[in-house]
């Protein structure tokens, strides 16, 4: 405090650091030790006696409430809560001190007679007073709104909003006042209406400054922040649709239309919350729109509601969409963008941030208000796709699509008069149309047939160039439009778009076809349209890699949704598949995207009868088998030198086939015939992690789909991975084994195979993981090992629990619990929890006695390690998993766990954990052991964790006492 007085006119940074130190001391020192009523009253007395030190004391008064939320201070949780209570009880005293500081006559005597210096000191003091006021408001103490509405500090802050020197501090105060009026701890908005009525008009007066070009950007951000805070805090009041709320929404629209994204984005959260409130509050006036959506549970406004509120709103929504959709347009210099920049642009278009649908609901509820309001094209820089999805869910697919249609017509009209034949606006419109595809009716039968009929009139024998793609593109967007609009569009506009050499128009068209695949399946004449659609997709596979990837994805969507109708067209589908997989002709499908074609054919084959499916599956596998066999036939020496991709590109296709062809017997027959090839790769490339992961993934899906039809193949597979694991220690062998355990664990005929497998795998893994350093070096093996062990507990406890390897694996888990690897640590903790919860599963109940003979002798050690994890051996992020393990242990072993915990906690010095904290922790254990609510132990564990992690010194003391890496309790007990 002496230093604070000494440096009251010194460097602000020094004064701040001294204030923080004093505030940190106050967190530790109870109020009674400060004398009469705590540090706040002590400050009041000091300021009365020494007004010359007011600037330094103000700094301390500002910092005090901030330290309530500073968890870097090593205070115990109980003391921290008490400190908060002490400050909130003295809030009125603090506000009186700040109010007294507004009368600064005493300070005038301390400064020079030069007016400039006086004014400077006065403004600095006022700024400090306002910042301190904002800091105390964060405590959310329940001072009535009526009292604050006329409080001098509030009035000073509101009157200073236009002050160039005080605006930042004033904005901070008003922002905190807004949050204060909405906070549940202070009573909520209903009890603060007088204060809200004072705040809102003053903030609304700042609206004109949003467009003031002379204002600094930071000042505009501060003003925008106030409007965003009002929107977020008063969203429920705004949702009532009162005249006052309309003014706030008008201001928020102004913020949202600001050209700077950082400013406009401040309102995003408000629009989403408003949509939630309005949707909830207008359920009684919402009804499903006929043909508007095939999704259930999505609130929509019907056409009758639009009539009820007037069609003027459609102009507003249209203008809004026109501006928003331009945000997804490719930049003019897209050809010069780097690969990463172009990738970032594409990702930005898919970012999910919800906001706009609330705007449409609100306008529908308040017709005529915004007939002249438009939003600039900068209202959204990102999230356009999700904006449109929200709008479609509210307005219905047809209304939303009509707005986007107008945007497309405008783009085409501009293109017709533009010598450059610019394609980017139409591509952007197509992107938006694709984004809302899930909200377009699948039963529309008036216009879609005409659209596809028009598409089919283009001769299939004519190569589909980029120009033809433009034609198809524009045809496919007029979905669900009335017949006259469709006719006008098809015959009134011609595709005049300049071909894009990179195939982005083809890319957009193919994706749009895929997006509307559900309509194609539901359409009565859809089967006759398929040839034209497939023709378009095949051409898309020939233009560029991007368009080929889009065409392959669209092909998958169509085969997924129309699989039953395509069963009779397998020959044509196989023709496309062979060309893509074998790289024949001019197809440019990347290897990764060819997996979409594999998946597509697999889903169609699933719909075939078993006999036909088996033959089709053989045809599907043939090109992949041929390519892989050619690689394998080159001999072990050459195979050993090849890069992994030469194997994985083919093996991954098998994984997709086995995953998506849902014919167990056919897949089992296929894997049996393929096993010699797989075994050859296992034998030669077992050292290669990438190849083994790909191969084990294919085997996993084969096991999952075939199940018990695999026959002798499963035995050969288990023998192979069991032998190879001893030599190469690939984690994927353990993962494949866990899939086998899941399928065959309860099959008596496989008991011998599985028993040998798990004993061999676990025995070898235990030898690899003898200390924490080896766990750290091999976290993937630890993760997959204990995932496999948990599977064994659930699916074949009869093989695992009585085995000789079970006790050793429990010991191994105790060594590795504290490994600093999230997945491995969680797998180990889950394994222990599954052991403790063995009685929860009927197969495991009969093995409880065996489990107890293993766990009870180790119970004290396990408890000590778990409590060490709780108190700092593992990061806070693992607290939930550790807590559950302790709860499971307590539920299973009752008072034994209490004794183990008591023995463990007694090792911790009283300097780290007091007797009271120990007693509270142990009492929670006793309560849970007696059948009380588990929440009591959860809260107690969190409290003990906070106590023991409050600083590094305490954490080191606790860990040094518990020593989680030592399994022998005797040295601990004697130390």
JSON list of C-alpha atoms in Angstrom, two decimals, residues 273-479:
[
{"chain": "A", "resi": 273, "resn": "UNK", "atom": "CA", "xyz": [-31.29, -16.16, -31.26]},
{"chain": "A", "resi": 274, "resn": "UNK", "atom": "CA", "xyz": [-34.11, -14.06, -32.65]},
{"chain": "A", "resi": 275, "resn": "UNK", "atom": "CA", "xyz": [-34.98, -16.84, -35.09]},
{"chain": "A", "resi": 276, "resn": "UNK", "atom": "CA", "xyz": [-35.11, -19.32, -32.20]},
{"chain": "A", "resi": 277, "resn": "UNK", "atom": "CA", "xyz": [-37.39, -17.07, -30.16]},
{"chain": "A", "resi": 278, "resn": "UNK", "atom": "CA", "xyz": [-39.68, -16.18, -33.02]},
{"chain": "A", "resi": 279, "resn": "UNK", "atom": "CA", "xyz": [-39.99, -19.76, -34.20]},
{"chain": "A", "resi": 280, "resn": "UNK", "atom": "CA", "xyz": [-40.84, -20.81, -30.68]},
{"chain": "A", "resi": 281, "resn": "UNK", "atom": "CA", "xyz": [-43.31, -18.00, -30.17]},
{"chain": "A", "resi": 282, "resn": "UNK", "atom": "CA", "xyz": [-45.05, -18.35, -33.54]},
{"chain": "A", "resi": 283, "resn": "UNK", "atom": "CA", "xyz": [-45.72, -22.06, -33.56]},
{"chain": "A", "resi": 284, "resn": "UNK", "atom": "CA", "xyz": [-49.42, -21.31, -33.41]},
{"chain": "A", "resi": 285, "resn": "UNK", "atom": "CA", "xyz": [-49.29, -19.37, -36.69]},
{"chain": "A", "resi": 286, "resn": "UNK", "atom": "CA", "xyz": [-46.89, -21.73, -38.44]},
{"chain": "A", "resi": 287, "resn": "UNK", "atom": "CA", "xyz": [-48.07, -24.61, -40.54]},
{"chain": "A", "resi": 288, "resn": "UNK", "atom": "CA", "xyz": [-46.35, -26.92, -43.00]},
{"chain": "A", "resi": 289, "resn": "UNK", "atom": "CA", "xyz": [-46.29, -25.46, -46.49]},
{"chain": "A", "resi": 290, "resn": "UNK", "atom": "CA", "xyz": [-47.71, -27.90, -49.02]},
{"chain": "A", "resi": 291, "resn": "UNK", "atom": "CA", "xyz": [-44.86, -29.13, -51.13]},
{"chain": "A", "resi": 292, "resn": "UNK", "atom": "CA", "xyz": [-42.50, -26.83, -49.27]},
{"chain": "A", "resi": 293, "resn": "UNK", "atom": "CA", "xyz": [-40.22, -29.38, -47.68]},
{"chain": "A", "resi": 294, "resn": "UNK", "atom": "CA", "xyz": [-39.76, -33.08, -47.33]},
{"chain": "A", "resi": 295, "resn": "UNK", "atom": "CA", "xyz": [-38.13, -32.61, -43.95]},
{"chain": "A", "resi": 296, "resn": "UNK", "atom": "CA", "xyz": [-40.17, -33.13, -40.83]},
{"chain": "A", "resi": 297, "resn": "UNK", "atom": "CA", "xyz": [-40.01, -30.91, -37.80]},
{"chain": "A", "resi": 298, "resn": "UNK", "atom": "CA", "xyz": [-39.00, -27.74, -39.68]},
{"chain": "A", "resi": 299, "resn": "UNK", "atom": "CA", "xyz": [-41.23, -24.72, -38.97]},
{"chain": "A", "resi": 300, "resn": "UNK", "atom": "CA", "xyz": [-42.45, -22.97, -42.10]},
{"chain": "A", "resi": 301, "resn": "UNK", "atom": "CA", "xyz": [-44.74, -20.11, -43.02]},
{"chain": "A", "resi": 302, "resn": "UNK", "atom": "CA", "xyz": [-47.47, -21.00, -45.43]},
{"chain": "A", "resi": 303, "resn": "UNK", "atom": "CA", "xyz": [-48.62, -19.01, -48.43]},
{"chain": "A", "resi": 304, "resn": "UNK", "atom": "CA", "xyz": [-51.74, -17.92, -46.53]},
{"chain": "A", "resi": 305, "resn": "UNK", "atom": "CA", "xyz": [-49.54, -16.38, -43.88]},
{"chain": "A", "resi": 306, "resn": "UNK", "atom": "CA", "xyz": [-47.67, -14.42, -46.53]},
{"chain": "A", "resi": 307, "resn": "UNK", "atom": "CA", "xyz": [-51.02, -13.11, -47.78]},
{"chain": "A", "resi": 308, "resn": "UNK", "atom": "CA", "xyz": [-51.98, -12.22, -44.25]},
{"chain": "A", "resi": 309, "resn": "UNK", "atom": "CA", "xyz": [-48.92, -10.03, -43.80]},
{"chain": "A", "resi": 310, "resn": "UNK", "atom": "CA", "xyz": [-48.67, -8.64, -47.33]},
{"chain": "A", "resi": 311, "resn": "UNK", "atom": "CA", "xyz": [-46.42, -9.23, -50.31]},
{"chain": "A", "resi": 312, "resn": "UNK", "atom": "CA", "xyz": [-44.38, -6.07, -49.83]},
{"chain": "A", "resi": 313, "resn": "UNK", "atom": "CA", "xyz": [-42.08, -8.09, -47.63]},
{"chain": "A", "resi": 314, "resn": "UNK", "atom": "CA", "xyz": [-41.06, -10.21, -50.59]},
{"chain": "A", "resi": 315, "resn": "UNK", "atom": "CA", "xyz": [-39.27, -7.24, -52.13]},
{"chain": "A", "resi": 316, "resn": "UNK", "atom": "CA", "xyz": [-37.25, -6.82, -48.97]},
{"chain": "A", "resi": 317, "resn": "UNK", "atom": "CA", "xyz": [-36.35, -10.48, -48.80]},
{"chain": "A", "resi": 318, "resn": "UNK", "atom": "CA", "xyz": [-35.50, -10.48, -52.49]},
{"chain": "A", "resi": 319, "resn": "UNK", "atom": "CA", "xyz": [-33.15, -7.53, -52.13]},
{"chain": "A", "resi": 320, "resn": "UNK", "atom": "CA", "xyz": [-31.59, -9.20, -49.13]},
{"chain": "A", "resi": 321, "resn": "UNK", "atom": "CA", "xyz": [-30.92, -12.40, -51.03]},
{"chain": "A", "resi": 322, "resn": "UNK", "atom": "CA", "xyz": [-29.60, -10.54, -54.01]},
{"chain": "A", "resi": 323, "resn": "UNK", "atom": "CA", "xyz": [-26.95, -8.95, -51.84]},
{"chain": "A", "resi": 324, "resn": "UNK", "atom": "CA", "xyz": [-26.17, -12.02, -49.75]},
{"chain": "A", "resi": 325, "resn": "UNK", "atom": "CA", "xyz": [-25.75, -14.45, -52.62]},
{"chain": "A", "resi": 326, "resn": "UNK", "atom": "CA", "xyz": [-23.04, -12.30, -54.19]},
{"chain": "A", "resi": 327, "resn": "UNK", "atom": "CA", "xyz": [-20.84, -13.15, -51.23]},
{"chain": "A", "resi": 328, "resn": "UNK", "atom": "CA", "xyz": [-20.25, -16.66, -52.59]},
{"chain": "A", "resi": 329, "resn": "UNK", "atom": "CA", "xyz": [-19.12, -15.43, -55.99]},
{"chain": "A", "resi": 330, "resn": "UNK", "atom": "CA", "xyz": [-15.64, -16.35, -57.12]},
{"chain": "A", "resi": 331, "resn": "UNK", "atom": "CA", "xyz": [-13.29, -13.33, -56.93]},
{"chain": "A", "resi": 332, "resn": "UNK", "atom": "CA", "xyz": [-12.31, -11.68, -60.21]},
{"chain": "A", "resi": 333, "resn": "UNK", "atom": "CA", "xyz": [-8.71, -12.73, -59.77]},
{"chain": "A", "resi": 334, "resn": "UNK", "atom": "CA", "xyz": [-9.58, -16.34, -58.97]},
{"chain": "A", "resi": 335, "resn": "UNK", "atom": "CA", "xyz": [-7.19, -17.60, -61.64]},
{"chain": "A", "resi": 336, "resn": "UNK", "atom": "CA", "xyz": [-4.31, -15.95, -59.82]},
{"chain": "A", "resi": 337, "resn": "UNK", "atom": "CA", "xyz": [-5.20, -17.37, -56.42]},
{"chain": "A", "resi": 338, "resn": "UNK", "atom": "CA", "xyz": [-2.90, -19.94, -54.89]},
{"chain": "A", "resi": 339, "resn": "UNK", "atom": "CA", "xyz": [-4.20, -23.41, -54.22]},
{"chain": "A", "resi": 340, "resn": "UNK", "atom": "CA", "xyz": [-4.49, -22.67, -50.50]},
{"chain": "A", "resi": 341, "resn": "UNK", "atom": "CA", "xyz": [-6.31, -19.35, -51.06]},
{"chain": "A", "resi": 342, "resn": "UNK", "atom": "CA", "xyz": [-8.79, -21.00, -53.40]},
{"chain": "A", "resi": 343, "resn": "UNK", "atom": "CA", "xyz": [-9.30, -23.80, -50.89]},
{"chain": "A", "resi": 344, "resn": "UNK", "atom": "CA", "xyz": [-9.95, -21.21, -48.15]},
{"chain": "A", "resi": 345, "resn": "UNK", "atom": "CA", "xyz": [-12.54, -19.48, -50.34]},
{"chain": "A", "resi": 346, "resn": "UNK", "atom": "CA", "xyz": [-14.40, -22.75, -50.94]},
{"chain": "A", "resi": 347, "resn": "UNK", "atom": "CA", "xyz": [-14.34, -23.59, -47.24]},
{"chain": "A", "resi": 348, "resn": "UNK", "atom": "CA", "xyz": [-15.61, -20.11, -46.36]},
{"chain": "A", "resi": 349, "resn": "UNK", "atom": "CA", "xyz": [-18.70, -20.72, -48.48]},
{"chain": "A", "resi": 350, "resn": "UNK", "atom": "CA", "xyz": [-19.50, -23.77, -46.37]},
{"chain": "A", "resi": 351, "resn": "UNK", "atom": "CA", "xyz": [-18.90, -22.24, -42.93]},
{"chain": "A", "resi": 352, "resn": "UNK", "atom": "CA", "xyz": [-21.94, -22.74, -40.70]},
{"chain": "A", "resi": 353, "resn": "UNK", "atom": "CA", "xyz": [-23.13, -19.60, -38.94]},
{"chain": "A", "resi": 354, "resn": "UNK", "atom": "CA", "xyz": [-26.88, -19.19, -38.59]},
{"chain": "A", "resi": 355, "resn": "UNK", "atom": "CA", "xyz": [-28.47, -15.79, -38.74]},
{"chain": "A", "resi": 356, "resn": "UNK", "atom": "CA", "xyz": [-30.80, -14.70, -41.46]},
{"chain": "A", "resi": 357, "resn": "UNK", "atom": "CA", "xyz": [-33.99, -16.69, -41.15]},
{"chain": "A", "resi": 358, "resn": "UNK", "atom": "CA", "xyz": [-34.96, -14.73, -38.04]},
{"chain": "A", "resi": 359, "resn": "UNK", "atom": "CA", "xyz": [-34.90, -11.61, -40.18]},
{"chain": "A", "resi": 360, "resn": "UNK", "atom": "CA", "xyz": [-37.54, -13.05, -42.50]},
{"chain": "A", "resi": 361, "resn": "UNK", "atom": "CA", "xyz": [-39.77, -14.23, -39.67]},
{"chain": "A", "resi": 362, "resn": "UNK", "atom": "CA", "xyz": [-39.55, -10.85, -38.04]},
{"chain": "A", "resi": 363, "resn": "UNK", "atom": "CA", "xyz": [-40.48, -8.97, -41.18]},
{"chain": "A", "resi": 364, "resn": "UNK", "atom": "CA", "xyz": [-43.38, -11.34, -41.79]},
{"chain": "A", "resi": 365, "resn": "UNK", "atom": "CA", "xyz": [-44.66, -10.56, -38.32]},
{"chain": "A", "resi": 366, "resn": "UNK", "atom": "CA", "xyz": [-44.30, -6.82, -38.89]},
{"chain": "A", "resi": 367, "resn": "UNK", "atom": "CA", "xyz": [-45.44, -6.19, -42.49]},
{"chain": "A", "resi": 368, "resn": "UNK", "atom": "CA", "xyz": [-44.80, -2.90, -44.20]},
{"chain": "A", "resi": 369, "resn": "UNK", "atom": "CA", "xyz": [-42.15, -1.68, -41.79]},
{"chain": "A", "resi": 370, "resn": "UNK", "atom": "CA", "xyz": [-39.18, -2.48, -44.00]},
{"chain": "A", "resi": 371, "resn": "UNK", "atom": "CA", "xyz": [-40.63, -1.97, -47.45]},
{"chain": "A", "resi": 372, "resn": "UNK", "atom": "CA", "xyz": [-37.74, 0.38, -48.26]},
{"chain": "A", "resi": 373, "resn": "UNK", "atom": "CA", "xyz": [-35.03, -1.39, -46.29]},
{"chain": "A", "resi": 374, "resn": "UNK", "atom": "CA", "xyz": [-32.31, -3.18, -48.19]},
{"chain": "A", "resi": 375, "resn": "UNK", "atom": "CA", "xyz": [-29.16, -4.83, -46.97]},
{"chain": "A", "resi": 376, "resn": "UNK", "atom": "CA", "xyz": [-25.93, -4.29, -48.80]},
{"chain": "A", "resi": 377, "resn": "UNK", "atom": "CA", "xyz": [-24.07, -7.15, -50.35]},
{"chain": "A", "resi": 378, "resn": "UNK", "atom": "CA", "xyz": [-21.67, -7.06, -47.41]},
{"chain": "A", "resi": 379, "resn": "UNK", "atom": "CA", "xyz": [-24.26, -8.16, -44.86]},
{"chain": "A", "resi": 380, "resn": "UNK", "atom": "CA", "xyz": [-22.71, -11.63, -44.84]},
{"chain": "A", "resi": 381, "resn": "UNK", "atom": "CA", "xyz": [-19.17, -12.42, -45.85]},
{"chain": "A", "resi": 382, "resn": "UNK", "atom": "CA", "xyz": [-19.49, -16.06, -44.89]},
{"chain": "A", "resi": 383, "resn": "UNK", "atom": "CA", "xyz": [-22.20, -18.54, -44.03]},
{"chain": "A", "resi": 384, "resn": "UNK", "atom": "CA", "xyz": [-24.41, -17.79, -47.02]},
{"chain": "A", "resi": 385, "resn": "UNK", "atom": "CA", "xyz": [-25.32, -21.43, -47.51]},
{"chain": "A", "resi": 386, "resn": "UNK", "atom": "CA", "xyz": [-26.57, -21.75, -43.96]},
{"chain": "A", "resi": 387, "resn": "UNK", "atom": "CA", "xyz": [-28.34, -18.40, -44.18]},
{"chain": "A", "resi": 388, "resn": "UNK", "atom": "CA", "xyz": [-30.30, -19.73, -47.13]},
{"chain": "A", "resi": 389, "resn": "UNK", "atom": "CA", "xyz": [-31.01, -23.01, -45.35]},
{"chain": "A", "resi": 390, "resn": "UNK", "atom": "CA", "xyz": [-32.45, -21.10, -42.41]},
{"chain": "A", "resi": 391, "resn": "UNK", "atom": "CA", "xyz": [-34.55, -18.98, -44.74]},
{"chain": "A", "resi": 392, "resn": "UNK", "atom": "CA", "xyz": [-35.80, -22.00, -46.63]},
{"chain": "A", "resi": 393, "resn": "UNK", "atom": "CA", "xyz": [-36.79, -23.69, -43.39]},
{"chain": "A", "resi": 394, "resn": "UNK", "atom": "CA", "xyz": [-38.90, -20.67, -42.50]},
{"chain": "A", "resi": 395, "resn": "UNK", "atom": "CA", "xyz": [-40.27, -19.47, -45.83]},
{"chain": "A", "resi": 396, "resn": "UNK", "atom": "CA", "xyz": [-40.37, -22.86, -47.54]},
{"chain": "A", "resi": 397, "resn": "UNK", "atom": "CA", "xyz": [-38.28, -24.09, -50.43]},
{"chain": "A", "resi": 398, "resn": "UNK", "atom": "CA", "xyz": [-40.44, -22.57, -53.16]},
{"chain": "A", "resi": 399, "resn": "UNK", "atom": "CA", "xyz": [-40.39, -19.00, -51.84]},
{"chain": "A", "resi": 400, "resn": "UNK", "atom": "CA", "xyz": [-36.67, -19.09, -51.18]},
{"chain": "A", "resi": 401, "resn": "UNK", "atom": "CA", "xyz": [-35.92, -20.63, -54.55]},
{"chain": "A", "resi": 402, "resn": "UNK", "atom": "CA", "xyz": [-37.94, -17.98, -56.38]},
{"chain": "A", "resi": 403, "resn": "UNK", "atom": "CA", "xyz": [-35.78, -15.29, -54.83]},
{"chain": "A", "resi": 404, "resn": "UNK", "atom": "CA", "xyz": [-32.66, -17.09, -55.95]},
{"chain": "A", "resi": 405, "resn": "UNK", "atom": "CA", "xyz": [-34.20, -17.61, -59.36]},
{"chain": "A", "resi": 406, "resn": "UNK", "atom": "CA", "xyz": [-34.54, -13.87, -59.74]},
{"chain": "A", "resi": 407, "resn": "UNK", "atom": "CA", "xyz": [-30.87, -13.55, -58.90]},
{"chain": "A", "resi": 408, "resn": "UNK", "atom": "CA", "xyz": [-30.01, -16.08, -61.59]},
{"chain": "A", "resi": 409, "resn": "UNK", "atom": "CA", "xyz": [-32.19, -14.35, -64.18]},
{"chain": "A", "resi": 410, "resn": "UNK", "atom": "CA", "xyz": [-30.45, -11.10, -63.38]},
{"chain": "A", "resi": 411, "resn": "UNK", "atom": "CA", "xyz": [-27.05, -12.75, -63.78]},
{"chain": "A", "resi": 412, "resn": "UNK", "atom": "CA", "xyz": [-28.00, -14.24, -67.15]},
{"chain": "A", "resi": 413, "resn": "UNK", "atom": "CA", "xyz": [-29.44, -10.93, -68.36]},
{"chain": "A", "resi": 414, "resn": "UNK", "atom": "CA", "xyz": [-26.25, -9.12, -67.43]},
{"chain": "A", "resi": 415, "resn": "UNK", "atom": "CA", "xyz": [-24.24, -11.82, -69.11]},
{"chain": "A", "resi": 416, "resn": "UNK", "atom": "CA", "xyz": [-26.16, -11.36, -72.34]},
{"chain": "A", "resi": 417, "resn": "UNK", "atom": "CA", "xyz": [-25.14, -7.72, -72.54]},
{"chain": "A", "resi": 418, "resn": "UNK", "atom": "CA", "xyz": [-21.59, -8.30, -71.31]},
{"chain": "A", "resi": 419, "resn": "UNK", "atom": "CA", "xyz": [-18.87, -8.87, -73.85]},
{"chain": "A", "resi": 420, "resn": "UNK", "atom": "CA", "xyz": [-16.83, -10.82, -71.30]},
{"chain": "A", "resi": 421, "resn": "UNK", "atom": "CA", "xyz": [-19.64, -13.36, -70.91]},
{"chain": "A", "resi": 422, "resn": "UNK", "atom": "CA", "xyz": [-19.01, -13.43, -67.17]},
{"chain": "A", "resi": 423, "resn": "UNK", "atom": "CA", "xyz": [-19.92, -16.80, -65.59]},
{"chain": "A", "resi": 424, "resn": "UNK", "atom": "CA", "xyz": [-19.23, -16.09, -61.92]},
{"chain": "A", "resi": 425, "resn": "UNK", "atom": "CA", "xyz": [-22.60, -14.54, -60.88]},
{"chain": "A", "resi": 426, "resn": "UNK", "atom": "CA", "xyz": [-24.53, -17.48, -62.33]},
{"chain": "A", "resi": 427, "resn": "UNK", "atom": "CA", "xyz": [-22.22, -19.96, -60.62]},
{"chain": "A", "resi": 428, "resn": "UNK", "atom": "CA", "xyz": [-22.82, -18.16, -57.33]},
{"chain": "A", "resi": 429, "resn": "UNK", "atom": "CA", "xyz": [-26.59, -18.33, -57.83]},
{"chain": "A", "resi": 430, "resn": "UNK", "atom": "CA", "xyz": [-26.33, -22.02, -58.63]},
{"chain": "A", "resi": 431, "resn": "UNK", "atom": "CA", "xyz": [-24.35, -22.56, -55.44]},
{"chain": "A", "resi": 432, "resn": "UNK", "atom": "CA", "xyz": [-27.13, -20.93, -53.44]},
{"chain": "A", "resi": 433, "resn": "UNK", "atom": "CA", "xyz": [-29.79, -23.01, -55.16]},
{"chain": "A", "resi": 434, "resn": "UNK", "atom": "CA", "xyz": [-27.83, -26.14, -54.36]},
{"chain": "A", "resi": 435, "resn": "UNK", "atom": "CA", "xyz": [-27.55, -25.09, -50.71]},
{"chain": "A", "resi": 436, "resn": "UNK", "atom": "CA", "xyz": [-31.32, -25.24, -50.19]},
{"chain": "A", "resi": 437, "resn": "UNK", "atom": "CA", "xyz": [-31.91, -28.51, -52.02]},
{"chain": "A", "resi": 438, "resn": "UNK", "atom": "CA", "xyz": [-33.06, -30.36, -48.91]},
{"chain": "A", "resi": 439, "resn": "UNK", "atom": "CA", "xyz": [-35.93, -27.92, -48.52]},
{"chain": "A", "resi": 440, "resn": "UNK", "atom": "CA", "xyz": [-37.32, -28.37, -52.01]},
{"chain": "A", "resi": 441, "resn": "UNK", "atom": "CA", "xyz": [-40.25, -30.75, -52.28]},
{"chain": "A", "resi": 442, "resn": "UNK", "atom": "CA", "xyz": [-39.57, -34.22, -53.63]},
{"chain": "A", "resi": 443, "resn": "UNK", "atom": "CA", "xyz": [-43.16, -34.63, -54.78]},
{"chain": "A", "resi": 444, "resn": "UNK", "atom": "CA", "xyz": [-43.35, -31.64, -57.11]},
{"chain": "A", "resi": 445, "resn": "UNK", "atom": "CA", "xyz": [-44.75, -32.96, -60.41]},
{"chain": "A", "resi": 446, "resn": "UNK", "atom": "CA", "xyz": [-45.49, -29.89, -62.49]},
{"chain": "A", "resi": 447, "resn": "UNK", "atom": "CA", "xyz": [-42.25, -28.27, -63.56]},
{"chain": "A", "resi": 448, "resn": "UNK", "atom": "CA", "xyz": [-39.38, -30.67, -62.90]},
{"chain": "A", "resi": 449, "resn": "UNK", "atom": "CA", "xyz": [-40.41, -33.11, -65.63]},
{"chain": "A", "resi": 450, "resn": "UNK", "atom": "CA", "xyz": [-40.39, -30.23, -68.12]},
{"chain": "A", "resi": 451, "resn": "UNK", "atom": "CA", "xyz": [-36.94, -29.19, -66.97]},
{"chain": "A", "resi": 452, "resn": "UNK", "atom": "CA", "xyz": [-35.45, -32.62, -67.50]},
{"chain": "A", "resi": 453, "resn": "UNK", "atom": "CA", "xyz": [-37.39, -33.08, -70.72]},
{"chain": "A", "resi": 454, "resn": "UNK", "atom": "CA", "xyz": [-35.80, -29.90, -72.00]},
{"chain": "A", "resi": 455, "resn": "UNK", "atom": "CA", "xyz": [-32.40, -31.19, -70.92]},
{"chain": "A", "resi": 456, "resn": "UNK", "atom": "CA", "xyz": [-32.97, -34.46, -72.76]},
{"chain": "A", "resi": 457, "resn": "UNK", "atom": "CA", "xyz": [-33.71, -32.64, -76.05]},
{"chain": "A", "resi": 458, "resn": "UNK", "atom": "CA", "xyz": [-30.02, -31.88, -76.40]},
{"chain": "A", "resi": 459, "resn": "UNK", "atom": "CA", "xyz": [-28.68, -34.71, -78.52]},
{"chain": "A", "resi": 460, "resn": "UNK", "atom": "CA", "xyz": [-26.76, -37.23, -76.42]},
{"chain": "A", "resi": 461, "resn": "UNK", "atom": "CA", "xyz": [-24.52, -37.87, -79.39]},
{"chain": "A", "resi": 462, "resn": "UNK", "atom": "CA", "xyz": [-23.30, -34.27, -79.28]},
{"chain": "A", "resi": 463, "resn": "UNK", "atom": "CA", "xyz": [-20.34, -33.82, -76.92]},
{"chain": "A", "resi": 464, "resn": "UNK", "atom": "CA", "xyz": [-21.43, -31.88, -73.88]},
{"chain": "A", "resi": 465, "resn": "UNK", "atom": "CA", "xyz": [-19.16, -28.86, -73.93]},
{"chain": "A", "resi": 466, "resn": "UNK", "atom": "CA", "xyz": [-18.95, -26.16, -71.31]},
{"chain": "A", "resi": 467, "resn": "UNK", "atom": "CA", "xyz": [-21.63, -24.26, -73.27]},
{"chain": "A", "resi": 468, "resn": "UNK", "atom": "CA", "xyz": [-23.98, -27.24, -73.04]},
{"chain": "A", "resi": 469, "resn": "UNK", "atom": "CA", "xyz": [-23.22, -27.45, -69.36]},
{"chain": "A", "resi": 470, "resn": "UNK", "atom": "CA", "xyz": [-24.33, -23.84, -69.01]},
{"chain": "A", "resi": 471, "resn": "UNK", "atom": "CA", "xyz": [-27.56, -24.73, -70.77]},
{"chain": "A", "resi": 472, "resn": "UNK", "atom": "CA", "xyz": [-28.25, -27.66, -68.43]},
{"chain": "A", "resi": 473, "resn": "UNK", "atom": "CA", "xyz": [-27.23, -25.60, -65.48]},
{"chain": "A", "resi": 474, "resn": "UNK", "atom": "CA", "xyz": [-29.78, -22.93, -66.12]},
{"chain": "A", "resi": 475, "resn": "UNK", "atom": "CA", "xyz": [-32.50, -25.46, -66.88]},
{"chain": "A", "resi": 476, "resn": "UNK", "atom": "CA", "xyz": [-32.10, -27.33, -63.62]},
{"chain": "A", "resi": 477, "resn": "UNK", "atom": "CA", "xyz": [-32.55, -24.28, -61.39]},
{"chain": "A", "resi": 478, "resn": "UNK", "atom": "CA", "xyz": [-36.19, -23.60, -62.17]},
{"chain": "A", "resi": 479, "resn": "UNK", "atom": "CA", "xyz": [-37.36, -26.24, -59.76]}
]
